[in-house]
mmCIF file of N, CA and C in Angstrom:
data_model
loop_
_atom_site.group_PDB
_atom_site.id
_atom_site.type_symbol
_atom_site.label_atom_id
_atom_site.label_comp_id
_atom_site.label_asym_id
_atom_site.label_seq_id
_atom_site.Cartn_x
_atom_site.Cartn_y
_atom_site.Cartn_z
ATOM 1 N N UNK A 1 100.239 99.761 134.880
ATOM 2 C CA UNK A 1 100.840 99.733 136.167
ATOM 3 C C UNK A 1 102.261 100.235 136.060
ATOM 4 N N UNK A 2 102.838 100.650 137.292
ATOM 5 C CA UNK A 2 104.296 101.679 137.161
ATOM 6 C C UNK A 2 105.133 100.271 137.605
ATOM 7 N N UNK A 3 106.452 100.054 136.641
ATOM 8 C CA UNK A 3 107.087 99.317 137.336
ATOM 9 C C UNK A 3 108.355 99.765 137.114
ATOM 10 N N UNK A 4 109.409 99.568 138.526
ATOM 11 C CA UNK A 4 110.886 100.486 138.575
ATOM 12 C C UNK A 4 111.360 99.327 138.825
ATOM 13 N N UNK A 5 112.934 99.484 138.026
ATOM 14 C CA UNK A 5 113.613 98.389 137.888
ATOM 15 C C UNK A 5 115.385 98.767 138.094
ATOM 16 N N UNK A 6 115.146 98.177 138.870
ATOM 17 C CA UNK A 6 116.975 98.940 139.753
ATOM 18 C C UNK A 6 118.176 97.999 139.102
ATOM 19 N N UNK A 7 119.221 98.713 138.156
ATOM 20 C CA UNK A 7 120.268 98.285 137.439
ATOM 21 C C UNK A 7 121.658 98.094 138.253
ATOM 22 N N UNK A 8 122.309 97.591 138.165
ATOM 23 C CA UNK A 8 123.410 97.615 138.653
ATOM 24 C C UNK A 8 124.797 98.708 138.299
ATOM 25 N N UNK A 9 124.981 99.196 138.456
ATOM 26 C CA UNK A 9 126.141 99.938 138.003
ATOM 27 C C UNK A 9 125.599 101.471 137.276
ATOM 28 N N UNK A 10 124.364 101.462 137.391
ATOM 29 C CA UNK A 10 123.270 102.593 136.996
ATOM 30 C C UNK A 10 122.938 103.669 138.131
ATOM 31 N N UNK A 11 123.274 104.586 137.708
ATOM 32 C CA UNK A 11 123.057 105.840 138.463
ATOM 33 C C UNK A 11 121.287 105.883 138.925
ATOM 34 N N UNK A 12 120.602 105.708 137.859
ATOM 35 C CA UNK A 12 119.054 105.951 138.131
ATOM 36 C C UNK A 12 118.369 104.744 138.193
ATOM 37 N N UNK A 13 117.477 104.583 138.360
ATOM 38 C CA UNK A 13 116.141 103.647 138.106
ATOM 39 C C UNK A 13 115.720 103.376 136.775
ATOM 40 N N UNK A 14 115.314 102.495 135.800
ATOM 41 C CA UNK A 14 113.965 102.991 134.920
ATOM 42 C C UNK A 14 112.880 102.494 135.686
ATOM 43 N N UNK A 15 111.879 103.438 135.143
ATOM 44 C CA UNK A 15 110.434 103.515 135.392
ATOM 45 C C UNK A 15 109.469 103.181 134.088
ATOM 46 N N UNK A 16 108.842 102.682 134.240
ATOM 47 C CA UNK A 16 107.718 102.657 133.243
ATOM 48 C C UNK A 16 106.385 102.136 133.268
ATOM 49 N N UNK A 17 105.661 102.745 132.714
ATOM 50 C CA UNK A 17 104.161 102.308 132.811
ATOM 51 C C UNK A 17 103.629 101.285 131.665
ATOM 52 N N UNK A 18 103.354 99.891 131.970
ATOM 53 C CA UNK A 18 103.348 98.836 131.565
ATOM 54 C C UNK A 18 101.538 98.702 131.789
ATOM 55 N N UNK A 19 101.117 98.314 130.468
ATOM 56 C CA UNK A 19 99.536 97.362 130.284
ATOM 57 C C UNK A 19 99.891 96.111 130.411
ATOM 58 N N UNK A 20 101.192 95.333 130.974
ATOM 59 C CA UNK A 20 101.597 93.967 131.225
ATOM 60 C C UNK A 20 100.610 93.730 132.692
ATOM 61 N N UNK A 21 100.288 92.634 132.639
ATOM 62 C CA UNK A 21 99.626 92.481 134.769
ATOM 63 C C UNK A 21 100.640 92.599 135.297
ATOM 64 N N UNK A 22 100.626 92.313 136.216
ATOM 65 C CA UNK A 22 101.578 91.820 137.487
ATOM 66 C C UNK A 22 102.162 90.708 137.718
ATOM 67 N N UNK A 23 101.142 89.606 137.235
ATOM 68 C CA UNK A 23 101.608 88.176 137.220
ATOM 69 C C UNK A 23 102.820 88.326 135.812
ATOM 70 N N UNK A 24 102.580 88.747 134.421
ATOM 71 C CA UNK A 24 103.218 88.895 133.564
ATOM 72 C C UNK A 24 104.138 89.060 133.646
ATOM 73 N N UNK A 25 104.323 90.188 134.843
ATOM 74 C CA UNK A 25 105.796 91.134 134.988
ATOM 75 C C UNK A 25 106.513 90.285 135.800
ATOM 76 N N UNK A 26 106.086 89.526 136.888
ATOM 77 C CA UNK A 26 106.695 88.557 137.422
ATOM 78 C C UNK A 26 107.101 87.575 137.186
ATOM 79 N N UNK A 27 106.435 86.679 135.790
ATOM 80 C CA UNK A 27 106.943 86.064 135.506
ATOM 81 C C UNK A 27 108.045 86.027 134.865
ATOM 82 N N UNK A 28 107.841 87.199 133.580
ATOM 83 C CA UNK A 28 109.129 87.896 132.962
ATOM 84 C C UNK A 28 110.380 87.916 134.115
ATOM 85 N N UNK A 29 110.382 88.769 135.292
ATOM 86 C CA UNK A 29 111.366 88.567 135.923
ATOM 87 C C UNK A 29 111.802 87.424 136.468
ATOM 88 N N UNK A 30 111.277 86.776 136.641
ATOM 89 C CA UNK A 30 111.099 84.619 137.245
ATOM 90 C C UNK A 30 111.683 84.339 136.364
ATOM 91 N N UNK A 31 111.778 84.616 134.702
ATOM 92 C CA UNK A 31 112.389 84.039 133.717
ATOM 93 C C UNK A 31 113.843 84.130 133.438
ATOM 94 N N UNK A 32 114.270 85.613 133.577
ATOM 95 C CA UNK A 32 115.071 85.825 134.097
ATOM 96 C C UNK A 32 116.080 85.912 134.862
ATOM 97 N N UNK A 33 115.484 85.813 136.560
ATOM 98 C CA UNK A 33 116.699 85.533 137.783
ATOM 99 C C UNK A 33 116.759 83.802 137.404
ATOM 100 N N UNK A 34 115.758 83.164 136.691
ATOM 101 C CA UNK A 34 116.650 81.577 136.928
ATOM 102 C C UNK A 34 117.110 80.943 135.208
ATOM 103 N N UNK A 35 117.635 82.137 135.120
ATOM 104 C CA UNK A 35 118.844 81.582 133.846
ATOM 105 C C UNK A 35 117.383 81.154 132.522
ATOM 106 N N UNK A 36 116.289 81.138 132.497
ATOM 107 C CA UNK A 36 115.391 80.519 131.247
ATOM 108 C C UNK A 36 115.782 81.919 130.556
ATOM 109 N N UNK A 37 115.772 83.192 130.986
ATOM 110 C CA UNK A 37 115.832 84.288 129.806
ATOM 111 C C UNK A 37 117.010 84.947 130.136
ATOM 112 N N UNK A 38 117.984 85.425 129.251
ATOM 113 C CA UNK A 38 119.284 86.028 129.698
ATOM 114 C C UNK A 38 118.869 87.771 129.398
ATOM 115 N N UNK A 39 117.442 88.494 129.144
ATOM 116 C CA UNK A 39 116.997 89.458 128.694
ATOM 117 C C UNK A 39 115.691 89.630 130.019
ATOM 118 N N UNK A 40 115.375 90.750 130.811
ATOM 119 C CA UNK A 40 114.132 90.630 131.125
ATOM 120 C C UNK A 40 113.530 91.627 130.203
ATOM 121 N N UNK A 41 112.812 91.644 129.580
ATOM 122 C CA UNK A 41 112.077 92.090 128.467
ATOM 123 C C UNK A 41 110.665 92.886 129.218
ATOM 124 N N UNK A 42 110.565 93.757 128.908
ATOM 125 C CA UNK A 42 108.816 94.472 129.055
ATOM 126 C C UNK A 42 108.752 95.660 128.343
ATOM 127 N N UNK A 43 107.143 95.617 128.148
ATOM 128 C CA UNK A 43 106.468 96.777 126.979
ATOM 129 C C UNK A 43 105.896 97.812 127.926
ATOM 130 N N UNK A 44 106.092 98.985 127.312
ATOM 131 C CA UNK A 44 105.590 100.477 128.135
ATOM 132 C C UNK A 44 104.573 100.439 127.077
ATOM 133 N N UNK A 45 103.772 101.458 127.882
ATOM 134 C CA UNK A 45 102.257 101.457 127.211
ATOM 135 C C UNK A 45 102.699 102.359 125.902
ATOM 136 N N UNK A 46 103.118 102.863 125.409
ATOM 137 C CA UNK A 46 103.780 103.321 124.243
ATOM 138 C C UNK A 46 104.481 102.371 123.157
ATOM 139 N N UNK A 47 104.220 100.902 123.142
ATOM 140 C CA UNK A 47 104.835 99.919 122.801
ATOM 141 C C UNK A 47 106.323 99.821 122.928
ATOM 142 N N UNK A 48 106.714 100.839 123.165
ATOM 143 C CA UNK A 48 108.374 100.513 123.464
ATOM 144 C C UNK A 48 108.691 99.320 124.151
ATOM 145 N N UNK A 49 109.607 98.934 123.793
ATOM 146 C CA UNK A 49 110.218 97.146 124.759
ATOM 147 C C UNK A 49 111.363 97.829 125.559
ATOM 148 N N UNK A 50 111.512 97.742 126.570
ATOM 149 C CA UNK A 50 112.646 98.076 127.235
ATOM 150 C C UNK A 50 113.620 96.286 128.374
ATOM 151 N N UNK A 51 114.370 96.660 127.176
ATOM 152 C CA UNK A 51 115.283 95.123 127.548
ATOM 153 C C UNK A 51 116.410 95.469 128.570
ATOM 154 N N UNK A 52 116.900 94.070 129.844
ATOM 155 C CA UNK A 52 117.965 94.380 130.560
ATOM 156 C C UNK A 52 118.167 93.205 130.590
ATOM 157 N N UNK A 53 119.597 93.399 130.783
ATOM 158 C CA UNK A 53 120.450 91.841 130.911
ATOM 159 C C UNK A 53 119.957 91.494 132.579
ATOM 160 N N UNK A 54 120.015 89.987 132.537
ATOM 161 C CA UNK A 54 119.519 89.382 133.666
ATOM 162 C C UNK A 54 120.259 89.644 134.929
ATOM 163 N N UNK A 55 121.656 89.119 134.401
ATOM 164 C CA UNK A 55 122.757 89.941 135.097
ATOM 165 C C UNK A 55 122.919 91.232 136.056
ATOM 166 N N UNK A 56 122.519 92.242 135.541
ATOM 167 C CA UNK A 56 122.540 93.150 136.018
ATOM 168 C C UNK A 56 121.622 93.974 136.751
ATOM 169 N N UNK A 57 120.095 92.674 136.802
ATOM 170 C CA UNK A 57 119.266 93.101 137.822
ATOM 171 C C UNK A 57 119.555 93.373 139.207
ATOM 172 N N UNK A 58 119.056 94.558 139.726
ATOM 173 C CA UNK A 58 119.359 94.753 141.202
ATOM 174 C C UNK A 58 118.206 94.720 141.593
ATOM 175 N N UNK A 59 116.535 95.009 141.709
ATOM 176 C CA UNK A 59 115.445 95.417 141.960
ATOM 177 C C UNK A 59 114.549 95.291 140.986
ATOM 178 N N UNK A 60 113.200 94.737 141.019
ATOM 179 C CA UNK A 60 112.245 95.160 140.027
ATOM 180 C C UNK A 60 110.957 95.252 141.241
ATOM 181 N N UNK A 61 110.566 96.727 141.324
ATOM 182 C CA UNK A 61 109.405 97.141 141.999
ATOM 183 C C UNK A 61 107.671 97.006 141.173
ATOM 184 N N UNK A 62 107.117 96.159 141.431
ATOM 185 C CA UNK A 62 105.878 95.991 140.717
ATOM 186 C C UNK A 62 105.139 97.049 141.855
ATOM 187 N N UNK A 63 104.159 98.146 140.441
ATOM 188 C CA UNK A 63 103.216 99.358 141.602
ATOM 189 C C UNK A 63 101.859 98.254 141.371
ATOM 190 N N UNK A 64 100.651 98.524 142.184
ATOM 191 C CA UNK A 64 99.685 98.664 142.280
ATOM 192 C C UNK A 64 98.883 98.838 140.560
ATOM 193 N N UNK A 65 98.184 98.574 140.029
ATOM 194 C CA UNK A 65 97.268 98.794 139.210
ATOM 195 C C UNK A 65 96.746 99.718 139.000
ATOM 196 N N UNK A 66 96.688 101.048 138.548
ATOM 197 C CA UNK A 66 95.438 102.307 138.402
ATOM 198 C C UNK A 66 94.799 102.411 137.357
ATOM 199 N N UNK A 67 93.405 102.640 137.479
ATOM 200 C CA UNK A 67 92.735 103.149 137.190
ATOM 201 C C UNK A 67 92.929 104.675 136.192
ATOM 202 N N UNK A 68 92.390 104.644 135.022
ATOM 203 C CA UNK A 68 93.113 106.137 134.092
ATOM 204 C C UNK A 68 91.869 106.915 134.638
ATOM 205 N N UNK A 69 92.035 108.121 135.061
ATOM 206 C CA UNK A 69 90.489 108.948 135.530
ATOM 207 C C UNK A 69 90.360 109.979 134.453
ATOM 208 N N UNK A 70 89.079 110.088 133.579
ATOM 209 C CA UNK A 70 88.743 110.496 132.746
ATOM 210 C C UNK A 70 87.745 111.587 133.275
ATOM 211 N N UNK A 71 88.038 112.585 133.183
ATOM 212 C CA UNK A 71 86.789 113.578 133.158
ATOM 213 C C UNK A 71 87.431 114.776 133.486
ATOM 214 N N UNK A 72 86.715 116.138 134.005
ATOM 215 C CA UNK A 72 86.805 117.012 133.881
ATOM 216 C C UNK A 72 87.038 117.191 135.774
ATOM 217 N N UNK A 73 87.392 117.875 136.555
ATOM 218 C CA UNK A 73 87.222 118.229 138.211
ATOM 219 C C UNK A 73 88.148 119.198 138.446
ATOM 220 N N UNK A 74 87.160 119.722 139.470
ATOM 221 C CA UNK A 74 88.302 121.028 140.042
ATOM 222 C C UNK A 74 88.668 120.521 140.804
ATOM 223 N N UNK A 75 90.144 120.846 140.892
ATOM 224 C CA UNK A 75 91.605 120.574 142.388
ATOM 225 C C UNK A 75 91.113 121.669 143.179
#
């Protein structure tokens, strides 16, 4: 799932595509805005961890779930 996460004092967004659920990602951020984690922490499907101080959350957009489409089709 795509999730964008709006920084404070940050020109851009990050984006990333996370095999975390939704509930996961929410909780991670739940952990976060109430002082239990001073890090919101999440894994991109590439295992990368991409860490932000709690602090400086402005936004975290959870997408929808997709589906990977495997096969061959003409556009």
């Amino acid at each position: 799932m795509e999730v964008k996460i709006g920084v404070q004092h940050a020109p851009r967004e990050i984006v990333l595509e996370s095999g975390q659920t939704a509930e996961e990602v929410e909780s991670a951020v739940s952990e976060a805005l109430s002082g239990k984690a001073q890090l919101l922490s999440l894994v991109d499907d590439h295992g990368r961890k991409v860490l932000v101080p709690a602090e400086r959350l402005a936004y975290v957009e959870i997408g929808e779930p997709t589906a990977r489409k495997v096969g061959f089709s003409a556009l």
